[in-house]
Short mmCIF file of C-alpha atoms in Angstrom, two decimals:
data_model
loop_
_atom_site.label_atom_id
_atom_site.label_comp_id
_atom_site.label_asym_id
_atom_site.label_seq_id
_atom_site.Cartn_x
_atom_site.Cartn_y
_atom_site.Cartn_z
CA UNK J 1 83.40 -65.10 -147.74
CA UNK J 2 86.59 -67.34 -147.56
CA UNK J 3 86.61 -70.44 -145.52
CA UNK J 4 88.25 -69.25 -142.71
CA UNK J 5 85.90 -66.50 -142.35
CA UNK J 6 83.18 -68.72 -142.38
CA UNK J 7 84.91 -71.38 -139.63
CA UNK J 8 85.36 -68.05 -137.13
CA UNK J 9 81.66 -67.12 -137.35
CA UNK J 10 80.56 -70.82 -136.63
CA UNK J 11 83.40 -70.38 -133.50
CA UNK J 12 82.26 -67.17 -132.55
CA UNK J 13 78.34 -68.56 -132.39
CA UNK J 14 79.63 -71.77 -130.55
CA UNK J 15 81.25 -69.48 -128.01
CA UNK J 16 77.70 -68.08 -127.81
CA UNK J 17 75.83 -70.67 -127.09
CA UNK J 18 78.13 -72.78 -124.40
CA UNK J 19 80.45 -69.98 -123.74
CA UNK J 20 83.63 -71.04 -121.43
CA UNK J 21 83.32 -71.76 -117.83
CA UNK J 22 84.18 -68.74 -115.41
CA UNK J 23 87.43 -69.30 -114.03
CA UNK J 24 88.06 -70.49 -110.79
CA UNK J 25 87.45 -68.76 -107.39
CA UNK J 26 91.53 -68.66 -105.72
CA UNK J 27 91.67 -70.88 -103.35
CA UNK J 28 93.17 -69.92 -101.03
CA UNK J 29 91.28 -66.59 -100.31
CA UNK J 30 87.43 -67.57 -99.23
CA UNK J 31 86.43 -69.53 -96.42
CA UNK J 32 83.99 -71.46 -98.12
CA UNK J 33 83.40 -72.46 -101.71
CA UNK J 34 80.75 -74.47 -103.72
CA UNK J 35 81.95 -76.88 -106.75
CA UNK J 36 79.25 -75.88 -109.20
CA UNK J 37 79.30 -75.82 -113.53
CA UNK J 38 82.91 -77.97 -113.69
CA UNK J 39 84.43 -74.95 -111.29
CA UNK J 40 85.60 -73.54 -108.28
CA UNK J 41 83.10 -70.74 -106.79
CA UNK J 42 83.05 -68.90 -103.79
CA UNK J 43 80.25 -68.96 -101.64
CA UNK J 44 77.96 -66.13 -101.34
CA UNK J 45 77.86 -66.42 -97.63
CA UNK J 46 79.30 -68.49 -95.38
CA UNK J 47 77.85 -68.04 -91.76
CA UNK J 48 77.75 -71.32 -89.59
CA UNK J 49 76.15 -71.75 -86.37
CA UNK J 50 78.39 -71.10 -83.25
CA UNK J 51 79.39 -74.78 -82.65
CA UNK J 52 77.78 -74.84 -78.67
CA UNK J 53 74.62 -73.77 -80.34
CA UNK J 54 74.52 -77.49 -81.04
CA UNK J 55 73.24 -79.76 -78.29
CA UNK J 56 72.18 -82.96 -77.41
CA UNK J 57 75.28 -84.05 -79.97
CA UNK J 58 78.14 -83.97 -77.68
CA UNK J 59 80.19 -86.58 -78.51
CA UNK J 60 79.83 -86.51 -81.97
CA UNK J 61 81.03 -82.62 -81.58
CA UNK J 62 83.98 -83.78 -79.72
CA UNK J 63 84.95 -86.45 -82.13
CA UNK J 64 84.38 -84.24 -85.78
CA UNK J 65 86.10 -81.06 -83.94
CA UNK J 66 89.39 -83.05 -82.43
CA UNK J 67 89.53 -84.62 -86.50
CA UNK J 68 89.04 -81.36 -87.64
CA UNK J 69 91.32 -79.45 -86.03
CA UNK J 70 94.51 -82.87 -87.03
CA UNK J 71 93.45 -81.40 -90.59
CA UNK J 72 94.22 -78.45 -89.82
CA UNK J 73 97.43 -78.52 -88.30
CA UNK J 74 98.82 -80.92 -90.85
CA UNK J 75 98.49 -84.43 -88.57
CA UNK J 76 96.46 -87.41 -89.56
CA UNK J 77 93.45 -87.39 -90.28
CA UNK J 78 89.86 -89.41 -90.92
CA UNK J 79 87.21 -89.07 -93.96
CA UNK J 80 84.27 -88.71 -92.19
CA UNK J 81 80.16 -90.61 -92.52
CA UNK J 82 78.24 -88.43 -90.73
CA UNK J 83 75.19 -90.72 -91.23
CA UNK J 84 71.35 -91.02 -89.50
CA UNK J 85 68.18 -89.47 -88.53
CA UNK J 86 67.16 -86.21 -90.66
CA UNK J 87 67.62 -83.48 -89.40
CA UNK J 88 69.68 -84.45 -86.55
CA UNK J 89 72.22 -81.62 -86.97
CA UNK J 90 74.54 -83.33 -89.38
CA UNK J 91 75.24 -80.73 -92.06
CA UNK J 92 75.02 -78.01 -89.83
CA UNK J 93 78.02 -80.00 -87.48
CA UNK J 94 80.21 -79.89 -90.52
CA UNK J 95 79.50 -76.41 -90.72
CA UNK J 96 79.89 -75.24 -87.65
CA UNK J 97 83.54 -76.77 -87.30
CA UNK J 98 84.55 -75.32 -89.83
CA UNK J 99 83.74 -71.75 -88.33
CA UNK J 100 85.19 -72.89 -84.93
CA UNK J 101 88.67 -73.19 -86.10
CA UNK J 102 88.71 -70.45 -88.41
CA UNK J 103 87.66 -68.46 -85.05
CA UNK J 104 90.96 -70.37 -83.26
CA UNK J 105 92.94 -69.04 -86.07
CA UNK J 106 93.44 -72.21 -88.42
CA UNK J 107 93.48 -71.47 -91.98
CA UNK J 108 90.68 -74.15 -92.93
CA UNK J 109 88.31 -74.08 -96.09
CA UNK J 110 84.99 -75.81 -96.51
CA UNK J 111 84.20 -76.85 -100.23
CA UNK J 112 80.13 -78.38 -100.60
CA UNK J 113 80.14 -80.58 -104.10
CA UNK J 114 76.77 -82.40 -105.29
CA UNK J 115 76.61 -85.92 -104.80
CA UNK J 116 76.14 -86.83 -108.75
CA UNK J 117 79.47 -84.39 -109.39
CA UNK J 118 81.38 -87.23 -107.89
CA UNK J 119 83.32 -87.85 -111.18
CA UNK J 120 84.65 -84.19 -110.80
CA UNK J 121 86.35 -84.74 -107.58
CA UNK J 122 89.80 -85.48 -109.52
CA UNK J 123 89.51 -82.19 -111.20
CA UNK J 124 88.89 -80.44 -107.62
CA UNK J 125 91.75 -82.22 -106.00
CA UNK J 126 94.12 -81.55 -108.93
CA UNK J 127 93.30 -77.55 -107.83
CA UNK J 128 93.75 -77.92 -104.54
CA UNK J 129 96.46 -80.34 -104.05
CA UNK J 130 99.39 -77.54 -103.80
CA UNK J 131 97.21 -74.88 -101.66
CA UNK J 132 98.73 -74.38 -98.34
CA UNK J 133 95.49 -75.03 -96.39
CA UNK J 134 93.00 -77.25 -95.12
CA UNK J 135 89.83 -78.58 -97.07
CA UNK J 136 87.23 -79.78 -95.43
CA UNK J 137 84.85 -81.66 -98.81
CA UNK J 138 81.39 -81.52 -98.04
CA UNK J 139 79.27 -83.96 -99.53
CA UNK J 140 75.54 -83.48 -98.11
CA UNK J 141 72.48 -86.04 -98.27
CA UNK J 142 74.84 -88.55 -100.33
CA UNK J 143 72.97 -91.94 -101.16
CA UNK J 144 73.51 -94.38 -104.57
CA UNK J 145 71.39 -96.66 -105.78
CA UNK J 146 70.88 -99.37 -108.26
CA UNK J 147 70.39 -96.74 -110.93
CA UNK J 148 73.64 -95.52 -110.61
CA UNK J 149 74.99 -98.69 -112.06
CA UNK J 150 77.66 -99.35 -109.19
CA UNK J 151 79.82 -96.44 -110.99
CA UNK J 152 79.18 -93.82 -107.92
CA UNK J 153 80.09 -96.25 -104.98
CA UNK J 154 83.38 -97.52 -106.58
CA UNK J 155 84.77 -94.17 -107.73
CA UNK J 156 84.07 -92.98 -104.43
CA UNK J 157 86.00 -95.86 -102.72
CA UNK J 158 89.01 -95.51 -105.13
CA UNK J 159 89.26 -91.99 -103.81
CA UNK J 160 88.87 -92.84 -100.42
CA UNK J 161 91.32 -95.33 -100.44
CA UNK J 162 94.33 -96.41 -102.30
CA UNK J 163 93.26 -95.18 -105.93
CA UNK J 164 95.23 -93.73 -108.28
CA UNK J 165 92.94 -90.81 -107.78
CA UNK J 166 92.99 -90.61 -104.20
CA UNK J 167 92.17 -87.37 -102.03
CA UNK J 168 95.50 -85.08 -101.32
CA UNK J 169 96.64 -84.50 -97.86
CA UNK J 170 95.36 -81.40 -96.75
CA UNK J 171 91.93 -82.77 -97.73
CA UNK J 172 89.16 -85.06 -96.23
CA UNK J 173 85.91 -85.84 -97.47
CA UNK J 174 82.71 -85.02 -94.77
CA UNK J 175 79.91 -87.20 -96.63
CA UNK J 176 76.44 -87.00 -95.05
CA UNK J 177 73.85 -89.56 -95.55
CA UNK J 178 70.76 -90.27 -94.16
CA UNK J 179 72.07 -94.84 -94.46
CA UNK J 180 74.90 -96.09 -92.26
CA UNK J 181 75.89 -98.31 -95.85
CA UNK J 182 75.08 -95.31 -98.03
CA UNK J 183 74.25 -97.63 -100.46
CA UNK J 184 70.71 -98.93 -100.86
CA UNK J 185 69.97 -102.20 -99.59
CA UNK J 186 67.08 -104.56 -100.79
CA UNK J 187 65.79 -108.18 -100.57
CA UNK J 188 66.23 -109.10 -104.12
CA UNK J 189 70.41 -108.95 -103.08
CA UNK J 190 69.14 -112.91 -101.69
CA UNK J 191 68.09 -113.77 -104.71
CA UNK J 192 71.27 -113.02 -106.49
CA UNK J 193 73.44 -116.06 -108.69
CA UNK J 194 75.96 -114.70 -106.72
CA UNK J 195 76.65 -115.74 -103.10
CA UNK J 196 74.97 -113.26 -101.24
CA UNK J 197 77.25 -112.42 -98.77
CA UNK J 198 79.80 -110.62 -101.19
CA UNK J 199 76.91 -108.83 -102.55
CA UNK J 200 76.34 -107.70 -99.11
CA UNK J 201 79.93 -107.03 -98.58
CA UNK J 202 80.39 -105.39 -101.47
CA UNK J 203 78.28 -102.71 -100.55
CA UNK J 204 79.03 -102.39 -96.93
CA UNK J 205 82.76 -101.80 -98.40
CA UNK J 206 81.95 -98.17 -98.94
CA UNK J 207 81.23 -97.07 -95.54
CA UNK J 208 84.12 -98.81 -94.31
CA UNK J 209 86.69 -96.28 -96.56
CA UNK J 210 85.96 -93.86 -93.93
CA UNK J 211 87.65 -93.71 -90.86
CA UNK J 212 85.42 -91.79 -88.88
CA UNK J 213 81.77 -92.82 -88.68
CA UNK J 214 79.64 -90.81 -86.54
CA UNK J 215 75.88 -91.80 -86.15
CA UNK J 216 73.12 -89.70 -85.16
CA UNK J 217 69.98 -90.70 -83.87
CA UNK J 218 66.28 -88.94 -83.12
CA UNK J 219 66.62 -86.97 -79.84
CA UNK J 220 63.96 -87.82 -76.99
CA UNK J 221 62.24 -84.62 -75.52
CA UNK J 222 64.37 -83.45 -72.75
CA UNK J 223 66.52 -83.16 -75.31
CA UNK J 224 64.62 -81.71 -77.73
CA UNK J 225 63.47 -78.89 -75.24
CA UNK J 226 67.23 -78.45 -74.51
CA UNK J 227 68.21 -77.58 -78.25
CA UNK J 228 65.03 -75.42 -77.87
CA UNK J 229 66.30 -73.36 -75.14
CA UNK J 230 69.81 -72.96 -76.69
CA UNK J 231 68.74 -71.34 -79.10
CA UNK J 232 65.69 -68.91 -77.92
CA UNK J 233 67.97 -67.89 -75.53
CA UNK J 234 71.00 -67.16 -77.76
CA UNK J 235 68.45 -64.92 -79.71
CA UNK J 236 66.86 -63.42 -76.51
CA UNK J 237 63.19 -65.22 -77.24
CA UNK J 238 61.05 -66.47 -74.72
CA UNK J 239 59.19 -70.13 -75.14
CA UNK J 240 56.57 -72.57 -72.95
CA UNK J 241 58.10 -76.06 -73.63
CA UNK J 242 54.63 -77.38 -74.08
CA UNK J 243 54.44 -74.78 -77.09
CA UNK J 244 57.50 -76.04 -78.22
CA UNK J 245 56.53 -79.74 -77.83
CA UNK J 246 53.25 -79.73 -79.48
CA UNK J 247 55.31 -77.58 -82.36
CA UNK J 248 57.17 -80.96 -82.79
CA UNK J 249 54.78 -83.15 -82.55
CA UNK J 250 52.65 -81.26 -85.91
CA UNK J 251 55.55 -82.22 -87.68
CA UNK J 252 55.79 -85.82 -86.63
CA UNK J 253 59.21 -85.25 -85.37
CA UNK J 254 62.22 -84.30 -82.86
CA UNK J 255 65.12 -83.25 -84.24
CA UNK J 256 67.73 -79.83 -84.37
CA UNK J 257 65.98 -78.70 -87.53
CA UNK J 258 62.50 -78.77 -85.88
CA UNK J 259 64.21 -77.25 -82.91
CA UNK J 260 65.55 -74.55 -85.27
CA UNK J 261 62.42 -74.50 -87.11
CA UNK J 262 60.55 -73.73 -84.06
CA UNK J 263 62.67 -70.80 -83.12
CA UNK J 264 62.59 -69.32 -86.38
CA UNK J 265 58.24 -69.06 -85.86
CA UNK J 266 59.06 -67.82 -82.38
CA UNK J 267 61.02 -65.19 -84.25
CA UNK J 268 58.57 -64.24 -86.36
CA UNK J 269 55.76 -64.26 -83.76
CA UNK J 270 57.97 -61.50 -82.09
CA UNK J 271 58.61 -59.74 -85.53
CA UNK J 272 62.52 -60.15 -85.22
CA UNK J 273 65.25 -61.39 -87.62
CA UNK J 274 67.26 -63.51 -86.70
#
């Protein structure tokens, strides 16, 4: 067998074993996508909750929407922190804007990459850059810290913000996190040679790339009964509030996703899909 032979069988068993990524999902043809294995992939489904499902978040609605919608139409607009409680309806917001103005008509995408694939985010925008739409980047339940070795938070701000890297225009990241600072914070930062201030600072300097920071906070019960009754009666269930009440209070919590939670047993108690 003659050398060359021998180089395209050790090629052709390479190709085996870490065969080529699958090319990329067009971009301009899906209305939402997930970053996953270095690519571009469509999402299976896509099917966010009617935005005035979500209560008891009214101005924070109002705020991500009228961004939303400048993205859309080509105008200004913020990166957005999305940051607090658990489960207070922050990933299903970003969703559920998304599917409002595609419902008004605007040609808007929604693109979810993992936190630790920040250092693909180049490659992304380099695909997107020349699209003739709007991206809204997803990044869900983002948080850094000291094990990722600074790295994370400082890529992310060059992108943000004046890098040579930096998002294109008809793109804006959505980051959630469950930290206003995203970063972690700990007591050993007073301890540091360093004056501790500008470690301080230098952390805080994250959150402050983004334009648009929207906190969101546990819900008392009215409230909680409210988000409740949205959405038993969007799926024609009935409920007793003290049902619905003591539901939350197994689970040591108030929030949208114990609302939804609940109304997903209520559902099942009936035997209906939802």
């Amino acid at each position: 067998m003659t050398d060359a032979a021998i180089l395209a069988r050790i090629a052709d068993a390479l190709e085996r074993i870490a065969p080529p990524p699958a090319p990329h999902a067009d971009p301009a043809a899906h209305p939402a996508y997930v970053w996953r294995d270095h690519g571009l992939a469509a999402a299976r489904v896509f099917s966010p909750l009617p935005l005035d499902l979500l209560t008891g978040v009214d101005s924070q609605k109002a705020a991500l929407l009228d961004n939303a919608r400048r993205l859309a139409t080509g105008a200004a607009a913020h990166d957005v922190l999305l940051w607090g409680a658990r489960g207070a309806g922050k990933s299903a917001l970003v969703k559920a804007i998304v599917g409002e103005l595609r419902g008004q008509g605007h040609d808007v995408a929604l693109i979810e990459i993992a936190g630790e694939r920040i250092e693909e985010l180049p490659r992304l925008f380099a695909l997107i850059a020349d699209v003739p739409r709007a991206f809204v980047l997803f990044l869900d339940d983002l948080g850094f810290d000291d094990a990722a070795g600074g790295q994370g938070p400082r890529l992310l701000r060059s992108m943000l913000e004046g890098g040579a890297e930096a998002r294109p225009a008809n793109a804006r990241l959505h980051v959630t996190a469950n930290r206003r600072h995203i970063v972690s914070r700990d007591l050993r930062e007073q301890d540091s040679p360093i004056n501790p201030r500008d470690v301080v600072d230098d952390k805080l300097a994250l959150a402050d790339r983004f334009g648009l920071s929207l906190g969101f906070h546990v819900c008392d019960q009215d409230t909680y009964v409210a988000m409740v009754k949205g959405y038993a009666d969007r799926y024609g269930l009935a409920f007793e509030p003290l049902d619905a009440i003591a539901w939350a209070t197994q689970r040591g919590s108030r929030s949208g996703r114990v609302a939804w939670q609940y109304v997903v047993e209520l559902a099942g108690r009936a035997g209906k899909g939802i």
